[in-house]
Coordinates of C-alpha atoms in Angstrom, one line a residue:
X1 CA -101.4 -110.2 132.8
X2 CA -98.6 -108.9 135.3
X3 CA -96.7 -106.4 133.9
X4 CA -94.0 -104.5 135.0
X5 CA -93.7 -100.8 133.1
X6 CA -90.1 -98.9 133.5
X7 CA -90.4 -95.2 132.4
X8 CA -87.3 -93.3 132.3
X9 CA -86.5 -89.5 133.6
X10 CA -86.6 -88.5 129.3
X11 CA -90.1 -89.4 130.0
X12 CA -90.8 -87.9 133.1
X13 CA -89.2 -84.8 133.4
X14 CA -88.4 -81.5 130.5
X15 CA -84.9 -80.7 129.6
X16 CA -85.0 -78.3 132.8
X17 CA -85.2 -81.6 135.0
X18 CA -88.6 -80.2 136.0
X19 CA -91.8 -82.2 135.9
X20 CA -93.2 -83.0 132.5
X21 CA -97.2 -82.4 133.8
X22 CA -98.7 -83.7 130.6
X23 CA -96.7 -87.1 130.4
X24 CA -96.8 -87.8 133.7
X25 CA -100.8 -87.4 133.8
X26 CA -101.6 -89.2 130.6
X27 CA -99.2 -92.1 132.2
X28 CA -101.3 -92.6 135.7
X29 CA -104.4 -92.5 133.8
X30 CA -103.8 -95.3 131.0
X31 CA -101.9 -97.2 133.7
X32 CA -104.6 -96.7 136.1
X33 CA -107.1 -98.2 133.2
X34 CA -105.1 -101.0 132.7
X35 CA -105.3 -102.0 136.6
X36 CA -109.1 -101.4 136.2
X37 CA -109.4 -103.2 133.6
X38 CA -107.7 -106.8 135.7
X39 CA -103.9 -106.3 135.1
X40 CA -101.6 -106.4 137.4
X41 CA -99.3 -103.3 137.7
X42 CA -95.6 -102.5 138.6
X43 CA -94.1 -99.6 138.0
X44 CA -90.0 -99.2 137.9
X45 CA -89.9 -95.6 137.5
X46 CA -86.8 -93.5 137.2
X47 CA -86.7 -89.2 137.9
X48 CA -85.5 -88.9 141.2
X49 CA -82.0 -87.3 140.4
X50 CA -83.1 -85.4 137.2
X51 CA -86.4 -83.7 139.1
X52 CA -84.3 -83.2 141.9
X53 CA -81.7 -81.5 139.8
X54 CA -84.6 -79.5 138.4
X55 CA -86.1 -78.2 141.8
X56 CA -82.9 -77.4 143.1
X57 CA -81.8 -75.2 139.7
X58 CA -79.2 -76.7 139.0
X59 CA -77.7 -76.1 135.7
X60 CA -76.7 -80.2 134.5
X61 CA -76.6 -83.4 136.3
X62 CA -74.2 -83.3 139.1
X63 CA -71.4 -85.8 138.8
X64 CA -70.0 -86.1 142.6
X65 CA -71.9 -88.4 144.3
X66 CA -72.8 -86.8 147.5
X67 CA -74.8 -84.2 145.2
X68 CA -76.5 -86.8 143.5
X69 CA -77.7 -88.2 146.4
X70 CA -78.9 -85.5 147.6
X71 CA -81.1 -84.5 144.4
X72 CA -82.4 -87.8 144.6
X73 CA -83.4 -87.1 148.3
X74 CA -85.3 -83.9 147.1
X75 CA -86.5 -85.3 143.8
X76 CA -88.0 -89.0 145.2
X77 CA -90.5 -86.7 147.7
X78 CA -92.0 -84.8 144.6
X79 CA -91.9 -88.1 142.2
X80 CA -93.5 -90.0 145.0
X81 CA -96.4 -86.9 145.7
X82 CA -96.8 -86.6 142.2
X83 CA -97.7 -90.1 141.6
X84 CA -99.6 -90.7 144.8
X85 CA -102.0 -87.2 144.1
X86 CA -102.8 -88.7 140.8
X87 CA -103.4 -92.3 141.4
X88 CA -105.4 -91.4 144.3
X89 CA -107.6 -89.1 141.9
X90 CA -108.1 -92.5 139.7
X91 CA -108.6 -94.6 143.4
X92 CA -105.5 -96.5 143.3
X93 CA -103.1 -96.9 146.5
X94 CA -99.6 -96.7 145.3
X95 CA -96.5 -98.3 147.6
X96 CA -92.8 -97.0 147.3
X97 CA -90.1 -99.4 147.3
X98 CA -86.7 -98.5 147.3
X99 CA -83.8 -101.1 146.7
X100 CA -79.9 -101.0 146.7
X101 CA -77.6 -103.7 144.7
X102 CA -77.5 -105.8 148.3
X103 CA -81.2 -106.1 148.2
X104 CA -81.5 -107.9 144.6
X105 CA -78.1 -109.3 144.9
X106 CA -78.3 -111.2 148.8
X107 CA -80.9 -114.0 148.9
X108 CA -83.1 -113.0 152.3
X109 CA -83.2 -109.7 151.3
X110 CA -84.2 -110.7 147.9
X111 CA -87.1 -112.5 149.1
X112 CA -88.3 -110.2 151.5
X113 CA -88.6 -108.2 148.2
X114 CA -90.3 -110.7 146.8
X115 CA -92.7 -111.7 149.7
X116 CA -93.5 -107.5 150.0
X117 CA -94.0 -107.2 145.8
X118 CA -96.4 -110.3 146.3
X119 CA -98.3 -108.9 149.3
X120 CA -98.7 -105.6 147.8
X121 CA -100.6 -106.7 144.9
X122 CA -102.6 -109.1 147.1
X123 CA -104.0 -105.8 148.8
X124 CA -104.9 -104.5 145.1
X125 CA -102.1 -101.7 145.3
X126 CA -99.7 -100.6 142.7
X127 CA -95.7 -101.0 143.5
X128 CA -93.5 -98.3 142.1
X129 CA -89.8 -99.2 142.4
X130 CA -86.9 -96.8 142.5
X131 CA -83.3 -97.6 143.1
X132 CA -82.5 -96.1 146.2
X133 CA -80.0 -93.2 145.0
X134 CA -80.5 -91.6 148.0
X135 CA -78.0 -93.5 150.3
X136 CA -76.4 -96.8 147.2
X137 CA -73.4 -95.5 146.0
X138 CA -73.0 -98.8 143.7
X139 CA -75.6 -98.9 141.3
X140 CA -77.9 -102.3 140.8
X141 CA -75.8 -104.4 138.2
X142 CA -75.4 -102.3 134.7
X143 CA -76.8 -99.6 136.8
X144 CA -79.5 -98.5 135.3
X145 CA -83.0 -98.4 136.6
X146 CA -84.1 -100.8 132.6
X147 CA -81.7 -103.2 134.4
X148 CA -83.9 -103.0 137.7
X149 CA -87.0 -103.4 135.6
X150 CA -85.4 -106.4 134.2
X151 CA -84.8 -107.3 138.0
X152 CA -88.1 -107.0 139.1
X153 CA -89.7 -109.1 136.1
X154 CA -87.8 -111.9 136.9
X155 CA -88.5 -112.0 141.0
X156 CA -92.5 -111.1 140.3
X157 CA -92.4 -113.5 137.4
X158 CA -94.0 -110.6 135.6
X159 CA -95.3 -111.7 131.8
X160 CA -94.3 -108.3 130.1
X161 CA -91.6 -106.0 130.3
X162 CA -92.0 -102.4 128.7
X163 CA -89.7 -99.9 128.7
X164 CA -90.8 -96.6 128.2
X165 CA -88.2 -95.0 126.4
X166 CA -87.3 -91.4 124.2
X167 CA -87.0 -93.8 121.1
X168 CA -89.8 -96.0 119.7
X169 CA -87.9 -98.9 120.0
X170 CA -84.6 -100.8 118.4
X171 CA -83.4 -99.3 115.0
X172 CA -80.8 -101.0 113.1
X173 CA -78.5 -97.7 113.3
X174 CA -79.3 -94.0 115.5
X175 CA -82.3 -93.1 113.6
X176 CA -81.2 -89.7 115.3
X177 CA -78.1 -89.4 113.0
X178 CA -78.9 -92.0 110.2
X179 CA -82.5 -91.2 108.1
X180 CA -82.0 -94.6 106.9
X181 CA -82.5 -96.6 109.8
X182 CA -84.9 -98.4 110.3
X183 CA -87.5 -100.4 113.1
X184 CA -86.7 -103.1 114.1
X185 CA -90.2 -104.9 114.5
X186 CA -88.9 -108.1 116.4
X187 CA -86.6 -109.6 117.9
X188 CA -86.9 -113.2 118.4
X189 CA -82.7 -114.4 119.2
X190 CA -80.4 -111.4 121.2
X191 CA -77.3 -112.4 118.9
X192 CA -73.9 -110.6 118.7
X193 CA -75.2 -108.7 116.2
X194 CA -78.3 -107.2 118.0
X195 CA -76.7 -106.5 120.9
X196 CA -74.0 -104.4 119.0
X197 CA -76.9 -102.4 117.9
X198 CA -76.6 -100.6 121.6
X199 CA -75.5 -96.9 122.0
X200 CA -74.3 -96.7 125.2
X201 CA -75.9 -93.1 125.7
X202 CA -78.8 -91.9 127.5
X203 CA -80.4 -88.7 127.9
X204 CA -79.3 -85.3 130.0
X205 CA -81.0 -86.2 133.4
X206 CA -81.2 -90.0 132.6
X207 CA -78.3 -92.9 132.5
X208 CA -79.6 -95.1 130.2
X209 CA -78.6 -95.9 126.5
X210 CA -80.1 -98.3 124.3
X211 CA -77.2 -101.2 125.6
X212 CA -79.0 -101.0 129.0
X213 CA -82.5 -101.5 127.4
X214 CA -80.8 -104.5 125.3
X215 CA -79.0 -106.4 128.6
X216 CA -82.5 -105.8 130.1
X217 CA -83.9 -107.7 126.9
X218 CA -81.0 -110.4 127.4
X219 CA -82.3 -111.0 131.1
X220 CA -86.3 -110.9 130.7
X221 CA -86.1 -112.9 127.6
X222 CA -83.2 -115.8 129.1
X223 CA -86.4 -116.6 131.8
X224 CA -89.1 -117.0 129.7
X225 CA -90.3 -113.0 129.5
X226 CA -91.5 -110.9 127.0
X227 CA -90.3 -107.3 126.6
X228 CA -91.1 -104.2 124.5
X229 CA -89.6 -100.6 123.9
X230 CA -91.6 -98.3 123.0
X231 CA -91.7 -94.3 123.1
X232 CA -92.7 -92.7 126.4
X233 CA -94.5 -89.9 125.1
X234 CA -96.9 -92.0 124.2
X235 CA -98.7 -94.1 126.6
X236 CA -101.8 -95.1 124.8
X237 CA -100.2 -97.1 123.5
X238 CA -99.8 -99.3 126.1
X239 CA -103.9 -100.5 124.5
X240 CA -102.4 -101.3 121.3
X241 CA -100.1 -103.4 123.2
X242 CA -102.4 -105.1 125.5
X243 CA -104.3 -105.9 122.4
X244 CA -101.7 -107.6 120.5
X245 CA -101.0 -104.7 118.3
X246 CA -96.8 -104.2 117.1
X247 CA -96.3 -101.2 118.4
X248 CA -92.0 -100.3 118.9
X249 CA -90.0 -103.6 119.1
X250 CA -90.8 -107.0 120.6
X251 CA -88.3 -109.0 122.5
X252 CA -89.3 -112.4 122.7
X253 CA -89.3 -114.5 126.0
X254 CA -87.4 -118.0 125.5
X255 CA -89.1 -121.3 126.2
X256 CA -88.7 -121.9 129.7
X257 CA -89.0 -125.5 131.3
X258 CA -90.6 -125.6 134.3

């Protein structure tokens, strides 16, 4: 299969914005299985801002922009170190690409994207895509980096679509303030009624909400792709996946004529 995997900064990084060691490591390693094992591999990652928040001390996420941009200067060159050191130690070659709205949004630049995504994994190596926060000052689309995932599936014509998220997947209320809620297994039609389910509210460091990870769903799913949220903390279970297992909740691709 082609998958693309988006893992968010809740994920990656501690409250202190600093590198979460143990997620990150158990990450590369079951991704770096999964490669061995004949799947293809993208990886939308988010974490620049909210590790570059967290090596430069900084108390919250800054809101002007030129800070931002300059936390996600500092924080892409130890996300991109981090993940290179320890997909080398598992003998993969990782590539960085960084994109801006004009790149998905204008058609050559769009398929230079394309034309480099395809290239990449003809040489065997493992894409990790960022939004480039480092000189965009208007965020791709919703403006969230489950929005570039959902980007990314469509021009790879990826098969899957799973978010990595701090929630195991889509509850029928906040299971964070309501004990009642409860999982929602599958989702087979994004109706007005799912999509109201979405919390526009991320995490600390991140941007996301769940309304990001449904508009994600709404794109994959409208060409023909699968998607799945499922909890970060956990990449394991990325098998149970793989194996047809339910594991958090599964979006449904549509039928697609060709």
């Amino acid at each position: 299969m082609r998958i693309v995997v988006k893992v968010g900064t809740s994920t990656l990084a501690h409250e202190t914005g600093r590198l979460n060691i143990r997620h990150i490591e158990k990450l590369v390693k079951v991704l770096s299985d999964l490669k061995n094992s004949g799947h293809e591999i993208i990886l939308v990652s988010s974490g620049a801002i909210g590790m570059g928040v967290g090596k430069l001390m900084l108390a919250k996420r800054p809101n002007d922009m030129p800070t931002k941009q300059a936390a996600a200067a500092i924080g892409q060159c130890e996300l991109m170190y981090t993940y290179d050191k320890l997909f080398s130690e598992c003998n993969h070659t990782v590539a960085q690409i960084l994109l801006t709205k004009e790149d998905v949004e204008q058609e050559s630049r769009r398929v230079n994207f394309q034309n480099t995504l395809y290239r990449l994994l003809e040489l065997n190596a493992l894409p990790i895509v960022n939004e480039n926060d480092t000189i965009s000052t208007s965020e791709i689309s919703v403006g969230d980096n489950d929005t570039l995932g959902a980007i990314v599936s469509c021009c790879i014509k990826a098969d899957l679509l799973i978010l990595l998220s701090d929630i195991e997947g889509l509850y029928t209320d906040d299971p964070h303030q309501n004990k009642d809620a409860k999982l929602i297994p599958i989702v087979q039609n994004l109706d007005e009624d799912i999509m109201h389910l979405g919390k526009d509210k991320g995490s600390m460091l991140g941007t996301g909400g769940m309304v990001t990870k449904l508009q994600a769903a709404k794109i994959v799913t409208d060409h023909g792709i699968d998607m799945i949220i499922c909890h970060g903390s956990k990449p394991e279970n990325l098998y149970d996946i793989l194996e047809g297992k339910r594991i958090g909740t599964y979006f449904m691709g549509k039928a697609v004529k060709s």
